[in-house]
Short mmCIF file of C-alpha atoms and ligand atoms in Angstrom, two decimals:
data_model
loop_
_atom_site.label_atom_id
_atom_site.label_comp_id
_atom_site.label_asym_id
_atom_site.label_seq_id
_atom_site.Cartn_x
_atom_site.Cartn_y
_atom_site.Cartn_z
CA UNK A 1 -24.47 -16.01 -0.13
CA UNK A 2 -24.03 -12.13 -0.89
CA UNK A 3 -25.01 -10.67 -4.11
CA UNK A 4 -24.38 -7.69 -5.84
CA UNK A 5 -24.74 -6.01 -9.08
CA UNK A 6 -21.37 -6.44 -10.73
CA UNK A 7 -20.83 -8.14 -13.91
CA UNK A 8 -17.06 -7.73 -14.02
CA UNK A 9 -15.27 -11.12 -13.33
CA UNK A 10 -12.96 -10.12 -10.22
CA UNK A 11 -9.51 -9.38 -11.32
CA UNK A 12 -6.46 -10.83 -10.10
CA UNK A 13 -5.51 -13.21 -12.69
CA UNK A 14 -2.56 -11.06 -14.19
CA UNK A 15 0.23 -11.05 -11.82
CA UNK A 16 1.96 -7.80 -10.88
CA UNK A 17 5.14 -6.88 -12.80
CA UNK A 18 7.72 -4.23 -11.91
CA UNK A 19 5.78 -1.59 -14.18
CA UNK A 20 2.39 -2.07 -12.28
CA UNK A 21 3.80 -2.37 -8.68
CA UNK A 22 2.36 0.33 -6.33
CA UNK A 23 5.02 2.53 -5.52
CA UNK A 24 4.54 5.67 -3.35
CA UNK A 25 5.81 9.09 -3.48
CA UNK A 26 8.75 8.02 -1.01
CA UNK A 27 9.71 4.99 -3.00
CA UNK A 28 8.09 2.45 -0.45
CA UNK A 29 6.66 -0.51 -2.40
CA UNK A 30 2.76 -1.02 -0.88
CA UNK A 31 2.60 -4.93 -0.75
CA UNK A 32 0.48 -5.41 2.39
CA UNK A 33 -3.44 -4.46 2.67
CA UNK A 34 -5.42 -4.63 5.58
CA UNK A 35 -8.72 -5.17 4.97
CA UNK A 36 -12.01 -4.34 7.54
CA UNK A 37 -14.69 -6.45 6.29
CA UNK A 38 -17.18 -4.91 8.59
CA UNK A 39 -17.18 -2.47 11.43
CA UNK A 40 -19.57 -4.42 13.33
CA UNK A 41 -18.36 -6.60 16.37
CA UNK A 42 -19.71 -9.09 19.12
CA UNK A 43 -17.30 -7.36 21.69
CA UNK A 44 -17.22 -3.68 23.04
CA UNK A 45 -13.63 -3.31 24.23
CA UNK A 46 -13.19 -0.63 26.32
CA UNK A 47 -10.46 1.36 24.47
CA UNK A 48 -11.96 0.53 20.61
CA UNK A 49 -15.42 1.21 20.84
CA UNK A 50 -18.14 2.80 23.13
CA UNK A 51 -20.93 0.56 24.29
CA UNK A 52 -23.76 2.30 21.89
CA UNK A 53 -22.22 2.53 18.43
CA UNK A 54 -23.70 3.40 15.66
CA UNK A 55 -22.78 0.91 12.81
CA UNK A 56 -22.81 1.68 9.03
CA UNK A 57 -26.18 1.06 7.09
CA UNK A 58 -25.82 -2.16 5.39
CA UNK A 59 -25.92 -0.57 1.83
CA UNK A 60 -23.06 1.37 2.50
CA UNK A 61 -20.92 -1.61 3.10
CA UNK A 62 -19.38 -3.56 0.04
CA UNK A 63 -20.64 -6.80 -0.78
CA UNK A 64 -18.49 -9.78 -0.23
CA UNK A 65 -18.08 -10.00 -3.96
CA UNK A 66 -17.11 -6.58 -4.34
CA UNK A 67 -14.58 -6.89 -1.57
CA UNK A 68 -13.09 -10.04 -3.84
CA UNK A 69 -12.49 -7.56 -6.83
CA UNK A 70 -11.02 -5.04 -4.96
CA UNK A 71 -8.47 -6.90 -3.02
CA UNK A 72 -7.84 -9.09 -6.28
CA UNK A 73 -7.14 -5.61 -8.05
CA UNK A 74 -4.53 -4.95 -5.39
CA UNK A 75 -3.41 -8.45 -5.74
CA UNK A 76 -2.77 -7.75 -9.55
CA UNK A 77 -0.76 -4.71 -8.55
CA UNK A 78 1.82 -6.57 -6.43
CA UNK A 79 0.09 -6.55 -2.96
CA UNK A 80 1.48 -9.78 -1.54
CA UNK A 81 -0.28 -10.16 1.93
CA UNK A 82 -3.70 -9.49 2.65
CA UNK A 83 -4.73 -9.29 6.40
CA UNK A 84 -8.73 -9.53 6.82
CA UNK A 85 -9.87 -7.60 10.00
CA UNK A 86 -12.80 -5.72 10.92
CA UNK A 87 -14.57 -4.91 13.55
CA UNK A 88 -15.02 -8.66 13.97
CA UNK A 89 -14.36 -10.25 10.84
CA UNK A 90 -15.87 -13.57 11.74
CA UNK A 91 -19.16 -11.96 12.36
CA UNK A 92 -19.80 -10.99 8.80
CA UNK A 93 -22.47 -13.57 7.03
CA UNK A 94 -20.92 -15.80 4.67
CA UNK A 95 -17.58 -14.42 5.45
CA UNK A 96 -15.84 -17.97 4.38
CA UNK A 97 -16.83 -17.44 1.12
CA UNK A 98 -14.41 -14.21 0.77
CA UNK A 99 -11.61 -16.65 2.59
CA UNK A 100 -12.09 -19.42 -0.07
CA UNK A 101 -12.41 -16.85 -3.12
CA UNK A 102 -9.14 -15.12 -1.85
CA UNK A 103 -7.50 -18.23 -1.47
CA UNK A 104 -6.92 -18.71 -5.31
CA UNK A 105 -4.57 -16.15 -5.33
CA UNK A 106 -2.45 -18.33 -2.84
CA UNK A 107 -2.73 -21.29 -5.13
CA UNK A 108 -1.66 -19.22 -8.05
CA UNK A 109 1.43 -17.56 -6.16
CA UNK A 110 0.21 -14.27 -6.69
CA UNK A 111 -0.32 -13.99 -2.81
CA UNK A 112 2.22 -14.95 -0.42
CA UNK A 113 -0.05 -14.75 2.62
CA UNK A 114 -3.84 -14.45 3.66
CA UNK A 115 -4.15 -13.74 7.36
CA UNK A 116 -6.92 -12.84 9.73
CA UNK A 117 -7.10 -10.50 13.19
CA UNK A 118 -10.16 -11.90 15.13
CA UNK A 119 -11.18 -11.47 18.67
CA UNK A 120 -11.62 -15.39 18.59
CA UNK A 121 -15.36 -15.59 19.67
CA UNK A 122 -16.13 -17.55 16.16
CA UNK A 123 -12.80 -19.33 15.79
CA UNK A 124 -13.87 -22.62 17.18
CA UNK A 125 -16.60 -22.71 14.28
CA UNK A 126 -14.32 -21.38 11.34
CA UNK A 127 -10.82 -22.72 12.40
CA UNK A 128 -10.78 -25.85 9.99
CA UNK A 129 -12.34 -24.01 6.93
CA UNK A 130 -9.92 -21.04 7.58
CA UNK A 131 -7.11 -23.57 7.11
CA UNK A 132 -8.68 -25.15 4.12
CA UNK A 133 -8.97 -21.55 2.53
CA UNK A 134 -5.27 -21.46 2.73
CA UNK A 135 -5.00 -19.34 5.91
CA UNK A 136 -2.07 -20.39 7.96
CA UNK A 137 -1.55 -17.75 10.80
CA UNK A 138 -4.13 -15.73 12.82
CA UNK A 139 -3.85 -12.99 15.23
CA UNK A 140 -6.27 -13.27 18.41
CA UNK A 141 -6.58 -10.48 20.52
CA UNK A 142 -6.64 -11.22 23.94
CA UNK A 143 -5.55 -8.54 26.59
CA UNK A 144 -5.85 -10.64 29.83
CA UNK A 145 -6.03 -14.16 31.12
CA UNK A 146 -8.61 -13.35 33.93
CA UNK A 147 -12.17 -14.23 33.03
CA UNK A 148 -13.58 -11.24 35.05
CA UNK A 149 -11.16 -8.74 33.65
CA UNK A 150 -11.99 -10.11 30.22
CA UNK A 151 -15.73 -9.11 30.65
CA UNK A 152 -14.94 -5.74 31.83
CA UNK A 153 -12.40 -4.98 28.96
CA UNK A 154 -14.39 -6.40 26.31
CA UNK A 155 -17.88 -5.64 28.01
CA UNK A 156 -19.28 -8.29 25.99
CA UNK A 157 -16.84 -11.00 25.66
CA UNK A 158 -16.48 -14.63 27.29
CA UNK A 159 -12.89 -15.80 27.89
CA UNK A 160 -13.84 -19.69 27.67
CA UNK A 161 -15.04 -19.14 24.31
CA UNK A 162 -11.87 -17.41 23.04
CA UNK A 163 -9.78 -19.88 24.45
CA UNK A 164 -11.59 -22.53 22.92
CA UNK A 165 -11.36 -20.85 19.51
CA UNK A 166 -7.81 -20.59 20.08
CA UNK A 167 -7.20 -24.20 20.94
CA UNK A 168 -9.51 -25.15 17.73
CA UNK A 169 -7.28 -22.95 15.50
CA UNK A 170 -3.94 -24.43 16.89
CA UNK A 171 -5.69 -27.87 16.31
CA UNK A 172 -6.45 -26.98 12.95
CA UNK A 173 -2.83 -26.33 12.42
CA UNK A 174 -3.06 -22.63 12.37
CA UNK A 175 -0.25 -20.36 13.69
CA UNK A 176 -1.13 -18.47 16.49
CA UNK A 177 0.10 -14.96 17.51
CA UNK A 178 -1.67 -13.32 20.46
CA UNK A 179 -2.22 -9.59 20.34
CA UNK A 180 -2.36 -7.35 23.84
CA UNK A 181 -3.19 -3.89 24.28
CA UNK A 182 -0.75 -2.83 27.44
CA UNK A 183 -3.30 -0.65 29.66
CA UNK A 184 -2.10 0.88 32.57
CA UNK A 185 -4.18 -0.11 35.84
CA UNK A 186 -5.63 -3.05 33.75
CA UNK A 187 -3.42 -5.81 32.82
CA UNK A 188 -0.09 -4.53 33.94
CA UNK A 189 -0.01 -7.04 36.48
CA UNK A 190 -0.40 -9.66 33.90
CA UNK A 191 2.34 -9.25 31.33
CA UNK A 192 4.57 -11.96 32.96
CA UNK A 193 1.66 -14.37 32.92
CA UNK A 194 0.81 -13.79 29.41
CA UNK A 195 4.39 -14.26 28.34
CA UNK A 196 4.57 -17.86 30.18
CA UNK A 197 0.98 -18.72 28.61
CA UNK A 198 2.19 -18.12 25.16
CA UNK A 199 5.56 -19.49 25.59
CA UNK A 200 4.16 -22.88 26.62
CA UNK A 201 1.95 -23.02 24.07
CA UNK A 202 4.43 -21.90 20.99
CA UNK A 203 2.30 -18.57 20.43
CA UNK A 204 3.88 -15.39 19.52
CA UNK A 205 2.91 -12.90 21.45
CA UNK A 206 2.53 -8.97 20.63
CA UNK A 207 2.00 -6.01 22.76
CA UNK A 208 0.26 -2.91 21.42
CA UNK A 209 0.25 0.60 22.75
CA UNK A 210 -3.21 2.24 23.00
CA UNK A 211 -3.67 4.44 20.11
CA UNK A 212 -5.93 7.58 20.23
CA UNK A 213 -8.36 6.41 17.18
CA UNK A 214 -12.14 7.30 17.76
CA UNK A 215 -14.14 8.78 20.51
CA UNK A 216 -14.87 5.58 22.95
CA UNK A 217 -17.20 7.15 25.75
CA UNK A 218 -16.56 7.36 29.68
CA UNK A 219 -12.65 5.89 29.40
CA UNK A 220 -9.96 8.20 29.07
CA UNK A 221 -7.14 6.94 26.74
CA UNK A 222 -4.82 8.95 28.73
CA UNK A 223 -5.00 6.94 32.00
CA UNK A 224 -4.83 3.61 29.84
CA UNK A 225 -2.00 4.62 28.14
CA UNK A 226 1.25 2.40 29.06
CA UNK A 227 4.39 3.02 27.15
CA UNK A 228 5.75 0.01 25.69
CA UNK A 229 9.33 1.09 27.08
CA UNK A 230 8.11 0.61 30.65
CA UNK A 231 6.20 -2.87 29.34
CA UNK A 232 9.77 -3.94 28.05
CA UNK A 233 11.59 -2.76 31.05
CA UNK A 234 9.27 -4.66 33.48
CA UNK A 235 9.66 -7.92 30.99
CA UNK A 236 13.31 -7.45 31.73
CA UNK A 237 13.11 -8.07 35.26
CA UNK A 238 12.04 -11.57 34.64
CA UNK A 239 12.85 -12.59 31.13
CA UNK A 240 16.03 -12.43 28.68
CA UNK A 241 14.98 -10.48 25.93
CA UNK A 242 17.27 -10.81 23.00
CA UNK A 243 16.72 -8.48 19.97
CA UNK A 244 15.74 -10.07 16.75
CA UNK A 245 15.78 -7.95 13.51
CA UNK A 246 12.48 -9.70 12.06
CA UNK A 247 10.30 -6.79 10.57
CA UNK A 248 7.41 -7.02 8.51
CA UNK A 249 7.49 -3.31 7.45
CA UNK A 250 5.11 -2.59 9.99
CA UNK A 251 5.31 -0.74 13.64
CA UNK A 252 6.49 -3.98 15.38
CA UNK A 253 9.75 -4.81 16.75
CA UNK A 254 10.40 -8.10 18.08
CA UNK A 255 12.53 -10.01 20.40
CA UNK A 256 13.14 -13.61 21.37
CA UNK A 257 12.71 -14.79 25.00
CA UNK A 258 15.49 -17.28 25.96
CA UNK A 259 13.55 -18.87 28.81
CA UNK A 260 10.63 -19.81 26.25
CA UNK A 261 11.92 -19.52 22.77
CA UNK A 262 8.89 -17.46 22.19
CA UNK A 263 8.86 -14.02 20.28
CA UNK A 264 7.42 -10.84 21.62
CA UNK A 265 6.63 -8.11 19.35
CA UNK A 266 6.08 -4.47 20.43
CA UNK A 267 3.95 -1.97 18.24
CA UNK A 268 4.70 1.23 19.22
CA UNK A 269 2.99 3.81 16.92
CA UNK A 270 3.29 6.58 19.54
CA UNK A 271 6.79 6.22 20.77
CA UNK A 272 8.87 4.65 17.77
CA UNK A 273 8.95 6.08 14.22
CA UNK A 274 8.37 2.89 11.76
CA UNK A 275 6.83 4.90 8.95
CA UNK A 276 9.97 4.93 6.86
CA UNK A 277 9.61 1.34 6.16
CA UNK A 278 5.61 1.26 5.88
CA UNK A 279 4.45 -0.90 3.17
CA UNK A 280 0.71 -0.93 3.98
CA UNK A 281 -2.43 0.53 3.15
CA UNK A 282 -5.81 -0.01 4.80
CA UNK A 283 -9.33 -0.52 3.21
CA UNK A 284 -12.74 -0.10 4.90
CA UNK A 285 -15.50 -2.21 4.18
CA UNK A 286 -17.09 1.09 2.53
CA UNK A 287 -14.32 0.88 -0.02
CA UNK A 288 -12.40 3.71 1.43
CA UNK A 289 -8.74 3.53 1.16
CA UNK A 290 -6.63 5.06 3.99
CA UNK A 291 -2.85 5.44 3.26
CA UNK A 292 -1.75 5.75 6.85
CA UNK A 293 -3.48 4.44 10.02
CA UNK A 294 -2.93 7.92 11.61
CA UNK A 295 -3.83 10.47 9.23
CA UNK A 296 -7.21 11.35 7.98
CA UNK A 297 -6.76 11.75 4.18
CA UNK A 298 -8.69 8.62 2.49
CA UNK A 299 -9.60 7.85 -1.15
CA UNK A 300 -12.84 6.48 -2.01
CA UNK A 301 -12.84 3.19 -4.22
CA UNK A 302 -16.08 2.18 -4.04
CA UNK A 303 -17.60 4.77 -6.76
CA UNK A 304 -14.99 3.56 -9.31
CA UNK A 305 -15.33 -0.04 -8.18
CA UNK A 306 -19.11 0.08 -8.99
CA UNK A 307 -18.46 1.76 -12.45
CA UNK A 308 -17.21 -1.55 -13.38
CA UNK A 309 -14.57 0.01 -15.14
CA UNK A 310 -11.38 -1.68 -14.42
CA UNK A 311 -9.11 1.44 -15.73
CA UNK A 312 -10.89 3.80 -13.81
CA UNK A 313 -10.55 1.58 -10.37
CA UNK A 314 -6.78 1.44 -11.28
CA UNK A 315 -6.53 5.19 -11.80
CA UNK A 316 -7.95 5.60 -8.59
CA UNK A 317 -5.86 3.27 -6.56
CA UNK A 318 -2.81 4.77 -8.42
CA UNK A 319 -3.91 8.45 -7.52
CA UNK A 320 -4.19 7.37 -3.78
CA UNK A 321 -1.30 5.65 -3.86
CA UNK A 322 0.51 8.61 -4.80
CA UNK A 323 -0.49 10.74 -1.90
CA UNK A 324 0.37 8.34 0.69
CA UNK A 325 1.73 10.63 3.36
CA UNK A 326 5.65 10.01 4.75
CA UNK A 327 4.41 9.53 8.31
CA UNK A 328 1.73 9.94 11.05
CA UNK A 329 0.94 12.33 13.73
CA UNK A 330 -0.56 10.44 16.63
CA UNK A 331 -0.35 12.58 19.93
CA UNK A 332 -1.83 11.60 23.08
CA UNK A 333 -1.83 14.89 24.92
CA UNK A 334 -3.09 16.33 28.04
CA UNK A 335 -4.32 19.61 26.67
CA UNK A 336 -6.51 17.92 23.79
CA UNK A 337 -9.34 15.66 25.11
CA UNK A 338 -10.17 14.64 21.73
CA UNK A 339 -8.46 11.97 19.99
CA UNK A 340 -6.04 12.85 17.10
CA UNK A 341 -7.77 10.78 14.62
CA UNK A 342 -11.74 10.39 14.89
CA UNK A 343 -12.32 7.00 13.40
CA UNK A 344 -12.24 4.01 15.19
CA UNK A 345 -9.55 1.21 14.95
CA UNK A 346 -12.77 -1.08 13.91
CA UNK A 347 -13.08 1.12 10.76
CA UNK A 348 -9.41 0.43 9.57
CA UNK A 349 -8.89 -3.09 11.28
CA UNK A 350 -5.82 -2.06 13.07
N1 SAM B 401 -11.96 -7.69 16.35
C1 SAM B 401 -10.85 -8.01 15.86
C2 SAM B 401 -9.70 -8.16 17.22
O1 SAM B 401 -10.04 -7.57 18.19
O2 SAM B 401 -8.56 -8.62 16.76
C3 SAM B 401 -10.07 -7.26 14.82
C4 SAM B 401 -10.12 -5.84 14.99
S1 SAM B 401 -9.40 -5.05 16.19
C5 SAM B 401 -9.75 -3.17 15.75
C6 SAM B 401 -7.57 -4.97 15.89
C7 SAM B 401 -6.75 -4.90 16.77
O3 SAM B 401 -6.68 -3.58 17.15
C8 SAM B 401 -6.86 -5.95 18.15
O4 SAM B 401 -5.86 -6.24 18.60
C9 SAM B 401 -7.41 -4.61 19.20
O5 SAM B 401 -6.75 -4.97 20.41
C10 SAM B 401 -6.70 -3.58 18.66
N2 SAM B 401 -7.04 -2.11 18.90
C11 SAM B 401 -8.54 -1.75 19.07
N3 SAM B 401 -8.38 -0.34 19.54
C12 SAM B 401 -7.26 0.00 19.66
C13 SAM B 401 -6.83 1.26 20.18
N4 SAM B 401 -7.32 2.40 20.28
N5 SAM B 401 -5.59 1.49 20.32
C14 SAM B 401 -4.61 0.28 20.18
N6 SAM B 401 -5.11 -1.08 19.77
C15 SAM B 401 -6.53 -1.04 19.52
FE1 SF4 B 402 -14.53 -5.74 18.40
FE2 SF4 B 402 -11.71 -6.42 17.83
FE3 SF4 B 402 -12.82 -3.57 18.67
FE4 SF4 B 402 -12.70 -5.28 20.56
S1 SF4 B 402 -11.02 -4.42 19.48
S2 SF4 B 402 -14.37 -3.89 19.99
S3 SF4 B 402 -13.38 -7.06 19.61
S4 SF4 B 402 -13.13 -4.65 16.83
#
């Protein structure tokens, strides 16, 4: 079990009311927190990390108790959805303890949903425990159904292990959404297969555009970038896509595939302006809060958390939400070799 020096009981027992909700300067209610519980990963996906990553020293990373206290503080302020991400969240030691702790907010009804984004490598081991903790949906990232290509994209991953994890998750009763990053010249010949594969299994599917986050070594993002408008046009050649107006307040737009009944989401941060309905903020494993995925501005919550002074922490959260920007400015530009945001996706958890 992880330990820390905190003496305060985790917060989160007092439900949010109209007065203590987190409302940003543009009148958006922040109700969704994504938490990266580790920057480490057992894969090295080419668009996400370089092969030789330097990870944070363990002393900088919040303990699981601290993560619980911080997440719970957000729940008391009206956050209704928590998504645990990473790096790879399921490689963090004793991670199930955090899911079980956070599950208490589902029991009280303070939290509506506790979810997870994972590469699936450890799902076989944890699927049942996740369900028991109250998780009902998981997002599993899988960009290709070809084992060889999967090895090339993830560098260290094994497709059969991930598929085994997905099957275990489905058997445990978890609803599954597959995340696939659209990569020109890599999986552009497979998008129809992904739609059929997900449709047959009752999985939702989301395509994601490559975002310019963090240095990734040799691969050039400009070469990988494949706008989802083109993915959609390609899909339309084979499938009937009916727009549906499901919205999560995030950057995904959805269609229903008439032939399979399945749902496809398109996450288009580069080509679509979704910021006006943004309801989310992102917390790193060091307690840094990013108010926007596409901006560098951040607030340190670790220092006030470690002071064990709840009003101080709440003030820091309020101050941060008061700085949530109107929108992002991602650019993948031929004139700019460097990423427009320097941190990796594994820092803020996608
Ligand atoms: N390791 C877990 C996984 O792969 O699902 C969770 C963390 S990962 C950073 C979350 C999502 O971000 C994954 O679906 C991954 O494909 C996506 N991702 C990572 N880097 C990206 C980038 N530069 N552009 C777009 N999506 C990215
Ligand atoms: Fe790891 Fe997920 Fe990044 Fe791949 S996308 S390297 S699995 S954190």
